[in-house]
Coordinates of C-alpha atoms in Angstrom, one line a residue:
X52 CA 25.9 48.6 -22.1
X53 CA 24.6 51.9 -20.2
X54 CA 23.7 51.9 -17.3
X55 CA 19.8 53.5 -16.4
X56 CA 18.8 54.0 -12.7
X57 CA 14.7 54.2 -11.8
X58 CA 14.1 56.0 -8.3
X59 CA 11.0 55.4 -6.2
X60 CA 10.9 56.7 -2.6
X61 CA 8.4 56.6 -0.5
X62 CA 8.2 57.2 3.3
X63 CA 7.1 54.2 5.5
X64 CA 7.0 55.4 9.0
X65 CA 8.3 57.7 11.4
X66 CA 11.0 57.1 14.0
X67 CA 14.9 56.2 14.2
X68 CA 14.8 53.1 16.1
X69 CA 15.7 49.7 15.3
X70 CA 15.6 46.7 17.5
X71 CA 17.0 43.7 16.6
X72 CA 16.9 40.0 18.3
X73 CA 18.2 36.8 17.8
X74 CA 15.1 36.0 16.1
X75 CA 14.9 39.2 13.6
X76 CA 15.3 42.8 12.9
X77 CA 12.0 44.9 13.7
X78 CA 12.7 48.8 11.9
X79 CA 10.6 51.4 13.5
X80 CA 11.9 54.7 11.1
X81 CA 11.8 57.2 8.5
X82 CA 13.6 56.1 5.2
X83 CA 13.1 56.3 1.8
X84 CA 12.8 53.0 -0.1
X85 CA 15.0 53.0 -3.7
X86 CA 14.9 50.7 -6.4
X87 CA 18.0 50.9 -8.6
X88 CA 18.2 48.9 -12.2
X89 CA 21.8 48.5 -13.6
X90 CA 23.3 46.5 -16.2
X91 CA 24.5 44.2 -13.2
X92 CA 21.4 43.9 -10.9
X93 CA 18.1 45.4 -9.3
X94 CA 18.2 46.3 -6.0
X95 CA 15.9 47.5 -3.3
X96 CA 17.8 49.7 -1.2
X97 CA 16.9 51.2 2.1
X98 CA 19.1 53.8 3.1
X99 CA 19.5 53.7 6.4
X100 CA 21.5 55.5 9.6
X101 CA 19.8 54.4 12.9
X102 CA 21.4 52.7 16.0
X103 CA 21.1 49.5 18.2
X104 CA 22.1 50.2 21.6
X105 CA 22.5 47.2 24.1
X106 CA 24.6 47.2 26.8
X107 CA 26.8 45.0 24.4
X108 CA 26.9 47.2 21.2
X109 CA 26.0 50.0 19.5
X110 CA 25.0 49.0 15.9
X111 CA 24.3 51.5 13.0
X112 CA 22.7 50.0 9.7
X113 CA 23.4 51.9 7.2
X114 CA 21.8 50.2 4.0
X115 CA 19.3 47.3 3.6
X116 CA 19.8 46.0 0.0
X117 CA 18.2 42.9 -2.1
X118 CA 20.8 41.8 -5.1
X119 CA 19.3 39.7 -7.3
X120 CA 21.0 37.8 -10.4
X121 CA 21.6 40.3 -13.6
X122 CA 18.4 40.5 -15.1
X123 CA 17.3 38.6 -18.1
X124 CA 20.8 35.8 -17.6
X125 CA 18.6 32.9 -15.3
X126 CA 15.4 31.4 -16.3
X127 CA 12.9 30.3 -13.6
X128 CA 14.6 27.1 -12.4
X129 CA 12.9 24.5 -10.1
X130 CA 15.3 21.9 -8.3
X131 CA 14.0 18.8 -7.0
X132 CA 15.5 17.7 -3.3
X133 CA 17.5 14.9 -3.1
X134 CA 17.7 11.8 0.1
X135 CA 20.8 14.1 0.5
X136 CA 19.3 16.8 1.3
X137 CA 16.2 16.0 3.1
X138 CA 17.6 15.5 6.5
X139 CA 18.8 19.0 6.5
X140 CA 15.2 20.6 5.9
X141 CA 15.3 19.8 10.0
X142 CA 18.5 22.0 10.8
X143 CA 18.8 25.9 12.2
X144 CA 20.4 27.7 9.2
X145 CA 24.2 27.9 9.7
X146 CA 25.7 31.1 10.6
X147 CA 29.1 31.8 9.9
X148 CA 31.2 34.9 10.7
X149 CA 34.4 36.2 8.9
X150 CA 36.6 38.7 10.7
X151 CA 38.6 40.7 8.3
X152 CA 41.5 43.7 9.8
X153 CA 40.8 46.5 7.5
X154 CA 42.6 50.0 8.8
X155 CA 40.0 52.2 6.4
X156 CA 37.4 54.9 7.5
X157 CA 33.4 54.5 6.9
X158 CA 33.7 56.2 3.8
X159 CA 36.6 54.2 2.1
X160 CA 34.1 51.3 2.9
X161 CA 31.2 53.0 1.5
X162 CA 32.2 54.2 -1.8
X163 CA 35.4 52.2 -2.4
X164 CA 34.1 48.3 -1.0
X165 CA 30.3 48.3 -0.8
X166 CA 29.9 48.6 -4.5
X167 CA 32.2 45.9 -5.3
X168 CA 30.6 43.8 -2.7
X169 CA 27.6 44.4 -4.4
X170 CA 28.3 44.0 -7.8
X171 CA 30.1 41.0 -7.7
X172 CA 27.5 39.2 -5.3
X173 CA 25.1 39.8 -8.1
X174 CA 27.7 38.4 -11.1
X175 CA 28.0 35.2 -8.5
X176 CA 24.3 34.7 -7.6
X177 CA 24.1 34.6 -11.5
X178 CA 25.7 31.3 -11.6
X179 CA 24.4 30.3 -7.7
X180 CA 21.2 31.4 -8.6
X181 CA 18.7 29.3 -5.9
X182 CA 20.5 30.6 -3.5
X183 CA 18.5 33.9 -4.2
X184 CA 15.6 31.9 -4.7
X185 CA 13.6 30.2 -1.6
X186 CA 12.7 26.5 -0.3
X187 CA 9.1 25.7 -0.7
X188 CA 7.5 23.2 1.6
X189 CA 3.9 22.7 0.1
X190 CA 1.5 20.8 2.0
X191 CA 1.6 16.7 1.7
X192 CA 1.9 14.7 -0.4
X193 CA 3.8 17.8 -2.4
X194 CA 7.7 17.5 -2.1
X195 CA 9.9 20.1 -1.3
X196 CA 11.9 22.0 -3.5
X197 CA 14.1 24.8 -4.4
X198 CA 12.6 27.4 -6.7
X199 CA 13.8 30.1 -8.4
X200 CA 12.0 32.6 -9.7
X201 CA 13.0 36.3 -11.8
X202 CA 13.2 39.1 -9.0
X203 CA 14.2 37.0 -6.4
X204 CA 17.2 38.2 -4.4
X205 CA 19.3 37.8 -1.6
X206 CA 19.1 40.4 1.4
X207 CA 22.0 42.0 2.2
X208 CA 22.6 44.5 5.3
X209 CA 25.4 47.2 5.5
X210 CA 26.1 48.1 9.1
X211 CA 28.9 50.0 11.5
X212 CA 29.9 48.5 15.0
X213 CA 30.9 50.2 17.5
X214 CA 31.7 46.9 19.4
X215 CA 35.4 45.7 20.1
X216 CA 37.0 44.3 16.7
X217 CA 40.0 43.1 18.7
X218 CA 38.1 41.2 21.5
X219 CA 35.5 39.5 18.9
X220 CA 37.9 38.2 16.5
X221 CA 39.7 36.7 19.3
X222 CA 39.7 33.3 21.0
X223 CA 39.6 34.4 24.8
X224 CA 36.1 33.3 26.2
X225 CA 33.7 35.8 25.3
X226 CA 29.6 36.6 25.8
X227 CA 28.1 34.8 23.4
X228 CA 25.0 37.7 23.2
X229 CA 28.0 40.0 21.8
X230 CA 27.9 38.6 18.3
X231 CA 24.0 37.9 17.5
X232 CA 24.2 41.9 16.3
X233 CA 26.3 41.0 13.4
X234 CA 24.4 37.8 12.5
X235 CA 21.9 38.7 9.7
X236 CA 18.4 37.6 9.9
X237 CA 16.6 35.4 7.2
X238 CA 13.7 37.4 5.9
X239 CA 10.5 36.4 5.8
X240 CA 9.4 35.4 2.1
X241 CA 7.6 38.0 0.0
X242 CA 4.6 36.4 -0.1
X243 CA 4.4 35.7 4.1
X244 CA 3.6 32.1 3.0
X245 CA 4.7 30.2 5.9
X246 CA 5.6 27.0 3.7
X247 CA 8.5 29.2 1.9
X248 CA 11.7 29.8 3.5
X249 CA 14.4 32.5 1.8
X250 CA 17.6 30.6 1.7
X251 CA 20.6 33.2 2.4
X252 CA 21.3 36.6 4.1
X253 CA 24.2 38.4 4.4
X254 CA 25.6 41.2 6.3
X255 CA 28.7 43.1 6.0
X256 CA 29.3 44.9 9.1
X257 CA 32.3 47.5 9.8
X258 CA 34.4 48.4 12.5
X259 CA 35.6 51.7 11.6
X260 CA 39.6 51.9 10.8
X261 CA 39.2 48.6 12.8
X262 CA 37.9 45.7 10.4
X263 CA 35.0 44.1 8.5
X264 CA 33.0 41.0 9.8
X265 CA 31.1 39.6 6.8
X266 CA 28.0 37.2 8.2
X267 CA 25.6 34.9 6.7
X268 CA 22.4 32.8 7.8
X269 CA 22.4 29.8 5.3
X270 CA 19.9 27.0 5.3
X271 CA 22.2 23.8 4.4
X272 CA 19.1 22.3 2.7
X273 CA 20.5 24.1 -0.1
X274 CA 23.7 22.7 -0.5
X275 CA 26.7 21.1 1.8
X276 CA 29.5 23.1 3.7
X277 CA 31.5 22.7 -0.1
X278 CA 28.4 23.9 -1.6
X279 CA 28.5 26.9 0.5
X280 CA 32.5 27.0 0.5
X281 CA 32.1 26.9 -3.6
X282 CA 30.2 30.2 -3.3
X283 CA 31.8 32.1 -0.9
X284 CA 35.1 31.8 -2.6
X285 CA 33.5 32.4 -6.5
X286 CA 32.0 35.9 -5.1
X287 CA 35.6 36.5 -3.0
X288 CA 37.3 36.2 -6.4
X289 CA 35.4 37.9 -8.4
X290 CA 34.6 41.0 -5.7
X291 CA 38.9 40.6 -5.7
X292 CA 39.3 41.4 -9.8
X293 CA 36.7 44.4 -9.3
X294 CA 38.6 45.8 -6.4
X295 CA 41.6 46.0 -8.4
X296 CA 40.0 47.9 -10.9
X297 CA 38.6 45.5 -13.6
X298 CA 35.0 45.7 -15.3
X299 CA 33.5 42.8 -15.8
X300 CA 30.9 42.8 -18.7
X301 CA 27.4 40.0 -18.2
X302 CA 26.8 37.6 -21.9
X303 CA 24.1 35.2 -22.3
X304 CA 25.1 31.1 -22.1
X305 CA 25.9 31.9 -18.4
X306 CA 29.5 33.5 -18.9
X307 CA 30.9 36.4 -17.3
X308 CA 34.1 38.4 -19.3
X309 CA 36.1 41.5 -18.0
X310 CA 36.8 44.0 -20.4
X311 CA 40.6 43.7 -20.3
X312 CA 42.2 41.9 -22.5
X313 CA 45.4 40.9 -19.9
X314 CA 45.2 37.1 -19.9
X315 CA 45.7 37.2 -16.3
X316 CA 42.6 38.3 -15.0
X317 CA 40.6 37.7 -18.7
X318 CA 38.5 34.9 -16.8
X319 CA 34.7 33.2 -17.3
X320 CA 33.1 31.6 -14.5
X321 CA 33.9 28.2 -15.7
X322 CA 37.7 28.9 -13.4
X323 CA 35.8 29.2 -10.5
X324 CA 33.3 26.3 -10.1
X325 CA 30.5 26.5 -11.9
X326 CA 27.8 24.7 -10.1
X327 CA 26.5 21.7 -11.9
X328 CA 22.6 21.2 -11.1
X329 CA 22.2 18.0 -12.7
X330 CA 20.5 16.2 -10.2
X331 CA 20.0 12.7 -12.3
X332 CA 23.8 12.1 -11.4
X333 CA 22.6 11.6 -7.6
X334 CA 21.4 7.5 -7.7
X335 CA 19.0 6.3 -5.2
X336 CA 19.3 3.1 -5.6
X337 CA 17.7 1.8 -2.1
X338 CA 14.8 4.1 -1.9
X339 CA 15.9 6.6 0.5
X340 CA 14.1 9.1 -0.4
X341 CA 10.5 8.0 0.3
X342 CA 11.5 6.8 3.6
X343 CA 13.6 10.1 4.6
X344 CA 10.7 12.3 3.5
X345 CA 8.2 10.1 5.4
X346 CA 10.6 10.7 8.6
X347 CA 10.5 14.8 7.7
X348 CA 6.8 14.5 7.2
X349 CA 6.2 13.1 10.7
X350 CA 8.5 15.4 12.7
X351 CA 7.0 18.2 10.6
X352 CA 3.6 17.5 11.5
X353 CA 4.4 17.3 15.5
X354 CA 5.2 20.5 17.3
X355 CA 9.2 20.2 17.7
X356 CA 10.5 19.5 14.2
X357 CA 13.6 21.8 13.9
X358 CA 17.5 19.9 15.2
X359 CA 19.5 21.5 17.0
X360 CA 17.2 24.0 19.3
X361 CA 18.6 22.9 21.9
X362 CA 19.4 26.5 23.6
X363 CA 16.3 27.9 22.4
X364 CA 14.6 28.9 25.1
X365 CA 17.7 29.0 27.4
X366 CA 18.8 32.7 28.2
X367 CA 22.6 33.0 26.6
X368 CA 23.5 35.7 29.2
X369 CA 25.5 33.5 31.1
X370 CA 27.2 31.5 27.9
X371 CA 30.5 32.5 26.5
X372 CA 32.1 31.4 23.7
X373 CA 35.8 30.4 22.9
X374 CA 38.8 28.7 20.3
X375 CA 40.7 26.5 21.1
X376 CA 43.4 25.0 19.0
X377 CA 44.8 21.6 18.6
X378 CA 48.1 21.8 16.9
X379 CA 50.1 19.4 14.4
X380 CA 52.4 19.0 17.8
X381 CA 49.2 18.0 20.4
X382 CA 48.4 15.6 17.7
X383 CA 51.4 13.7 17.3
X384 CA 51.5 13.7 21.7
X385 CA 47.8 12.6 21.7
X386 CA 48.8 9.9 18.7
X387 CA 51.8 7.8 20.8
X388 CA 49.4 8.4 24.0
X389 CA 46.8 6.9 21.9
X390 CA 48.9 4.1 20.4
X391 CA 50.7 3.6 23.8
X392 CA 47.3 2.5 25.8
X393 CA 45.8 0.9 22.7
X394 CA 48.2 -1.5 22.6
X395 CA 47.6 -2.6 26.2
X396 CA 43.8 -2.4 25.5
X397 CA 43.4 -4.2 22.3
X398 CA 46.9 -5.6 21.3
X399 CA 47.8 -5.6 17.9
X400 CA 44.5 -4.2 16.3
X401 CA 44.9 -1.2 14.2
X402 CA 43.5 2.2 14.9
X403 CA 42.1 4.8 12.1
X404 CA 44.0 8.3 13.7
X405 CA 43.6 10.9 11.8
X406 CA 44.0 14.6 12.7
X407 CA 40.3 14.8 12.6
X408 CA 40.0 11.8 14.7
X409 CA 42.4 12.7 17.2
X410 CA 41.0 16.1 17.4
X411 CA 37.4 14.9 17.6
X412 CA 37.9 12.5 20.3
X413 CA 40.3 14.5 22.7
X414 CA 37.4 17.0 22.0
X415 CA 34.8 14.4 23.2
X416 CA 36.3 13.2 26.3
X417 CA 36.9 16.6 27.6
X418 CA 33.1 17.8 27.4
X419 CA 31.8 14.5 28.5
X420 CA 34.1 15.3 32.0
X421 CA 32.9 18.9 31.9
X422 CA 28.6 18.0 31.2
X423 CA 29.0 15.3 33.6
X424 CA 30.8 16.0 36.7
X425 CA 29.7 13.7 39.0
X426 CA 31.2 10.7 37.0
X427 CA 30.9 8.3 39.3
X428 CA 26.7 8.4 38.3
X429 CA 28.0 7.7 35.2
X430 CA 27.0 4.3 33.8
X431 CA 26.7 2.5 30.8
X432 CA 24.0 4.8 29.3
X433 CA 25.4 5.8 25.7
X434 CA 27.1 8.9 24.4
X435 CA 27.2 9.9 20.7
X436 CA 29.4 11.9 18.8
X437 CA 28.1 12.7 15.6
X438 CA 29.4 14.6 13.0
X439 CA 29.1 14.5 8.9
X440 CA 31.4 12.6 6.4
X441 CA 31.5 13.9 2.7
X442 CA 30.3 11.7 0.1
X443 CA 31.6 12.6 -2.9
X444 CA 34.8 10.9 -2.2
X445 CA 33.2 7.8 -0.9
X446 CA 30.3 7.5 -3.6
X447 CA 30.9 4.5 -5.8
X448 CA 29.7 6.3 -8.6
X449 CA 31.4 10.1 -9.7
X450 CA 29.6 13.3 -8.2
X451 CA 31.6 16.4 -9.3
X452 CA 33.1 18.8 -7.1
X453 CA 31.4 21.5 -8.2
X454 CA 27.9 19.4 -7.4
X455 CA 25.3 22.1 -6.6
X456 CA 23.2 20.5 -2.7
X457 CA 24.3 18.1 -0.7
X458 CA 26.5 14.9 -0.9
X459 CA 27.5 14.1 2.9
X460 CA 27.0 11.5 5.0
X461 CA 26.2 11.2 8.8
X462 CA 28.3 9.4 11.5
X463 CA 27.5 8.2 14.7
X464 CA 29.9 6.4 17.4
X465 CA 29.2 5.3 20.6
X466 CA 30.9 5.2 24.1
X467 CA 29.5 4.9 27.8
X468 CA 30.2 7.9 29.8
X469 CA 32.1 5.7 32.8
X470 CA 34.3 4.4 29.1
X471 CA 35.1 8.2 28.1
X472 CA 36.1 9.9 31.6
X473 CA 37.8 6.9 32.2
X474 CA 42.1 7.4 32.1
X475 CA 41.9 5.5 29.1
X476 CA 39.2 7.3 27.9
X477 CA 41.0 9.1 25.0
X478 CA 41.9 5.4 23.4
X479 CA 37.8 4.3 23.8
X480 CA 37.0 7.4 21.9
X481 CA 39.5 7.4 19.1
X482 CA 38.3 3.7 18.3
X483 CA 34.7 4.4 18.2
X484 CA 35.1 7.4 16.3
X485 CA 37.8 6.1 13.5
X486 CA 35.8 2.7 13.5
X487 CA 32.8 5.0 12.4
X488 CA 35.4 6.8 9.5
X489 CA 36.4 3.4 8.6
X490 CA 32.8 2.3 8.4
X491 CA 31.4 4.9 6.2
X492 CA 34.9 4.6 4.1
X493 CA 33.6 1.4 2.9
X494 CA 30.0 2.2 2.9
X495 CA 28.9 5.4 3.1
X496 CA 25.4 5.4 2.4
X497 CA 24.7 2.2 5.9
X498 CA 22.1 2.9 7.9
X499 CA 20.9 6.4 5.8
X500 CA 17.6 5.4 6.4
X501 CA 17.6 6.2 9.9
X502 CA 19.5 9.5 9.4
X503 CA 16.7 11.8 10.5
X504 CA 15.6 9.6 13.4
X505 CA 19.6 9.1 14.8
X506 CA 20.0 13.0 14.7
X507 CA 16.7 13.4 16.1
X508 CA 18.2 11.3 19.4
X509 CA 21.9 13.0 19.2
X510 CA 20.6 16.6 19.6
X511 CA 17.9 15.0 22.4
X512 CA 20.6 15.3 25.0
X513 CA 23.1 17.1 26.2
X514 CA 25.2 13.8 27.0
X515 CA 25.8 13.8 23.2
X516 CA 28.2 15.8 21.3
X517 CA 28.0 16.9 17.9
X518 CA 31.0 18.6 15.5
X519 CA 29.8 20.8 12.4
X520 CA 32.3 22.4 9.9
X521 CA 35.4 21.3 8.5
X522 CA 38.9 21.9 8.6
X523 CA 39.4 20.4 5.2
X524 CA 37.3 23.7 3.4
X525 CA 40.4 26.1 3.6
X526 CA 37.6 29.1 4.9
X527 CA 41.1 31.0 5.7
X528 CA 42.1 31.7 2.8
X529 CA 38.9 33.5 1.2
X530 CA 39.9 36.8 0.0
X531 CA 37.6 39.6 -1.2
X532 CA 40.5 42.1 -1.5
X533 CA 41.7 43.4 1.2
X534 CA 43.2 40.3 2.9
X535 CA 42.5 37.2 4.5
X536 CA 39.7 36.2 7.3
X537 CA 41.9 36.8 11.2
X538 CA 38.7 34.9 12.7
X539 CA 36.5 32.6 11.7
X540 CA 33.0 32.1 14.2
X541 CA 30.0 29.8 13.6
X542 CA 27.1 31.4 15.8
X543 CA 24.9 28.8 14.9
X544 CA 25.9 26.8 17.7
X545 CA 24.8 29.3 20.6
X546 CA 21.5 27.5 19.7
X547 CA 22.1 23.7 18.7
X548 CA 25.2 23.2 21.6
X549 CA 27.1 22.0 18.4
X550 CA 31.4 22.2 18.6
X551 CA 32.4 24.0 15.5
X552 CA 35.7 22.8 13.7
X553 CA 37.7 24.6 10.9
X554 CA 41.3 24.9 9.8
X555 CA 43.7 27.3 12.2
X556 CA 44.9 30.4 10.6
X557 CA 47.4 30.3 13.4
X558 CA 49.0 26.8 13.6
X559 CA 49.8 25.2 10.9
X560 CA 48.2 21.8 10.3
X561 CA 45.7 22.5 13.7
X562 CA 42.5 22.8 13.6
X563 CA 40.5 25.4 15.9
X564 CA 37.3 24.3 17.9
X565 CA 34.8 26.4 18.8
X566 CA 32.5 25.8 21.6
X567 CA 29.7 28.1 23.9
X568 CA 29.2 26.8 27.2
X569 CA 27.9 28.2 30.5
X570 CA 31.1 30.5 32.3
X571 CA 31.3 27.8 34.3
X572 CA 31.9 24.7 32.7
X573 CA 33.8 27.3 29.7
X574 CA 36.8 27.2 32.5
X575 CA 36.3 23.6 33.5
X576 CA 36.9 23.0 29.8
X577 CA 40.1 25.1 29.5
X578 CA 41.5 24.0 32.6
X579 CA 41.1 20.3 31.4
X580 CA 42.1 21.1 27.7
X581 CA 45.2 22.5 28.0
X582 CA 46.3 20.3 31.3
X583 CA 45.7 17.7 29.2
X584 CA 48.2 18.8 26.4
X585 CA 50.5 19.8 28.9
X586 CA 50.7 16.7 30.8
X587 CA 51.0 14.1 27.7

């Protein structure tokens, strides 16, 4: 297949300054717009070489891209949303950050990465197509839906930092303003129809002989974190094959084939998870969707309908953000501490302690001391912890793997704040929150129909805590070719006071947490985390 290239340039504006907040870029410059065709995908390119200076970074974007889909492989698709995903049409898009040690200069990146990244984002948006498509929220009674349409794309940034790679990949307590630079912003749709909502951006940002920090802003109505995780390593494989210097050829029926003929690296798309979009296999037998989209409709229609703003608003000058890690060694101490009071508590009754658990509520009791202080105010007022449960394991019915949206379910225990910064706090908290595993073990789909309105009160308060991620993913080992992630950071929660949790690259077994608090209560929470470890 040859490849033909169609140039149009044309100058927008003059200038050489771009501005960028955590809302959106604003471009203020003279540049020359570029559409490219290729076997492989069309792109509108803006070359770029301007800087953001803050007194945190010094940015330069060098490219502004949209890859779409090769041309001609996906028809115009339209996916209906299931009770799955409705509650997540109410969320901040997810924002995760991959820190990559590359030792290369700007123009090893350039010529000998950017392309691949490129070309193998298109070859994997051929088989995750709506993810370069948009959510459409048409006025009632119309439903929401995915659509997909020829053209659409996904807009991807190339940028340099001149910021610290060392001190942002690490786990030390940092501003949280320093990493909103290398967060991309979801555009607005083409048509500026405020009822459609683009569903992925993604910016590759380098650090010059330093590293690469790959970022996204993902609306989860879309799919679930192993929707997402299903992607992200599908486009790390295939960019990983290109790298190493094999072509890779586009056929009809959805199939992608290098032109080698080593049986090694000979591979379709079927090896790495092809979506399935079949949305029939998703039964609603209790008529949750109605009732969840009658929730939606109602929070839509009042003037705070987005979960998880709770920092919106707040100025993140004075929040830093930090890891902390909870080893396979804390958990087997925070177990026999566990099992130790619990037996004095509640006899002979069995606990559910898994890592998760024991991570989760060590987690919990330790922020409740730090958000409330003064704990002798504290009363018998409830706390939450929520945090989501997958569903494709606990479904009575089979949901592949490979399931294209969402298949999770919500949990929510329940302590008093005098329970949880109690001595035997730790015990009250593993309980309520493996009670709630246990719960959803056996029925995973109880008390869906007041999802919405349950989140709605967990992110009303700051007495509430709420995890997102999951360690069980394996986000460390995502490879594009030139190594694995050193950090992994979910900006998301600057905004919706969230406590991230993924696998640790560094321990193995642990699982890191992420959190941004005010300086403040940042060493409050150290000081209690790890005298906590150290004294059990």
């Amino acid at each position: 297949m040859e490849e033909s290239t169609c140039y149009a340039t044309k100058n927008l504006s003059e200038g050489h300054y771009i501005s960028r907040t955590s809302g959106g870029m604003y471009l203020n410059q003279k540049h020359h717009l570029i559409f490219k065709r290729s076997p492989f995908f069309l792109i509108a390119s803006t070359h770029i070489s301007i800087s953001l200076m803050t007194p945190l970074h010094n940015l330069k974007v060098l490219e502004r891209c949209e890859i779409s889909p090769p041309q001609g492989l996906v028809p115009p698709t339209t996916l209906p949303l299931t009770f799955f995903d409705i509650p997540w049409l109410l969320f901040t898009p997810s924002q995760p950050l991959f820190f990559y040690e590359f030792s290369h200069s700007t123009t090893t990146f350039t010529h000998s990465i950017v392309p691949y990244l490129k070309q193998s984002l298109s070859l994997t948006l051929q088989q995750f197509f709506p993810l370069a498509g948009s959510l459409k929220m048409p006025p009632q009674p119309a439903k929401p839906h995915l659509d997909y349409t020829a053209g659409d794309s996904v807009d991807l940034t190339i940028a340099e930092s001149a910021a610290n790679f060392d001190h942002l990949s690490g786990h030390h307590p940092r501003d949280a303003l320093e990493f909103h630079h290398l967060v991309p912003s979801l555009p607005p749709s083409l048509s500026c129809d405020p009822h459609v909502q683009p569903l992925l951006a993604v910016q590759v940002t380098l650090f010059p002989k330093c590293g690469i920090c790959i970022g996204f802003s993902f609306c989860h109505v879309a799919g679930d974190g192993r929707t997402f995780d299903n992607f992200l390593k599908s486009w790390a494989s295939i960019c990983k094959i290109l790298i190493s210097g094999t072509q890779i050829k586009t056929y009809p029926e959805n199939k992608l084939y290098n032109t080698y003929s080593n049986p090694v690296v000979n591979f379709s798309m079927k090896e790495y998870k092809m979506p399935s979009y079949e949305r029939s296999m998703i039964k609603d037998s209790n008529g949750l969707e109605p009732m969840l989209l009658k929730q939606w409709w109602d929070l839509r229609n009042s003037e705070a309908h987005i979960m998880g703003n709770y920092n919106i608003g707040t100025s993140l000058k004075d929040m830093v953000r930090a890891t902390f890690v909870v080893g396979r060694h804390d958990m087997e101490k925070l177990k026999k501490w566990i099992l130790t009071l619990s037996n004095k508590i509640f006899g002979s009754c069995l606990l559910y302690l898994s890592p998760y658990v024991i991570t989760c509520a060590y987690v919990w009791t330790c922020l409740t001391k730090v958000r409330c202080p003064n704990t002798k105010s504290l009363g018998k007022e409830p706390h939450y912890f929520g945090f989501i449960a997958g569903g494709i394991t606990r479904l009575d019915y089979p949901v592949p793997k490979t399931y294209f949206g969402n298949c999770v379910s919500f949990g929510r225990s329940v302590a008093t704040g005098h329970e949880l910064v109690a001595e035997d706090g730790l015990v009250i908290a593993a309980k309520a929150i493996g009670d709630t595993v246990e719960k959803l073990n056996g029925e995973v789909l109880g008390g869906a129909e007041n999802w919405i309105l349950d989140w709605k009160e967990l992110f009303g308060s700051d007495l509430h805590v709420v995890v997102t991620g999951s360690p069980k993913l394996g986000l460390y080992g995502l490879d594009f070719g030139w190594g694995k992630p050193k950090k992994i950071e979910e900006i998301c929660i600057d905004k919706t006071n969230e406590v991230s949790l993924t696998e640790s690259i560094d321990v193995e077994g642990g699982i890191e947490v992420g959190l941004v608090l005010p300086k403040s209560k940042m060493d409050a929470f150290c000081s209690l985390f790890n005298e906590g470890l150290n004294c059990i």
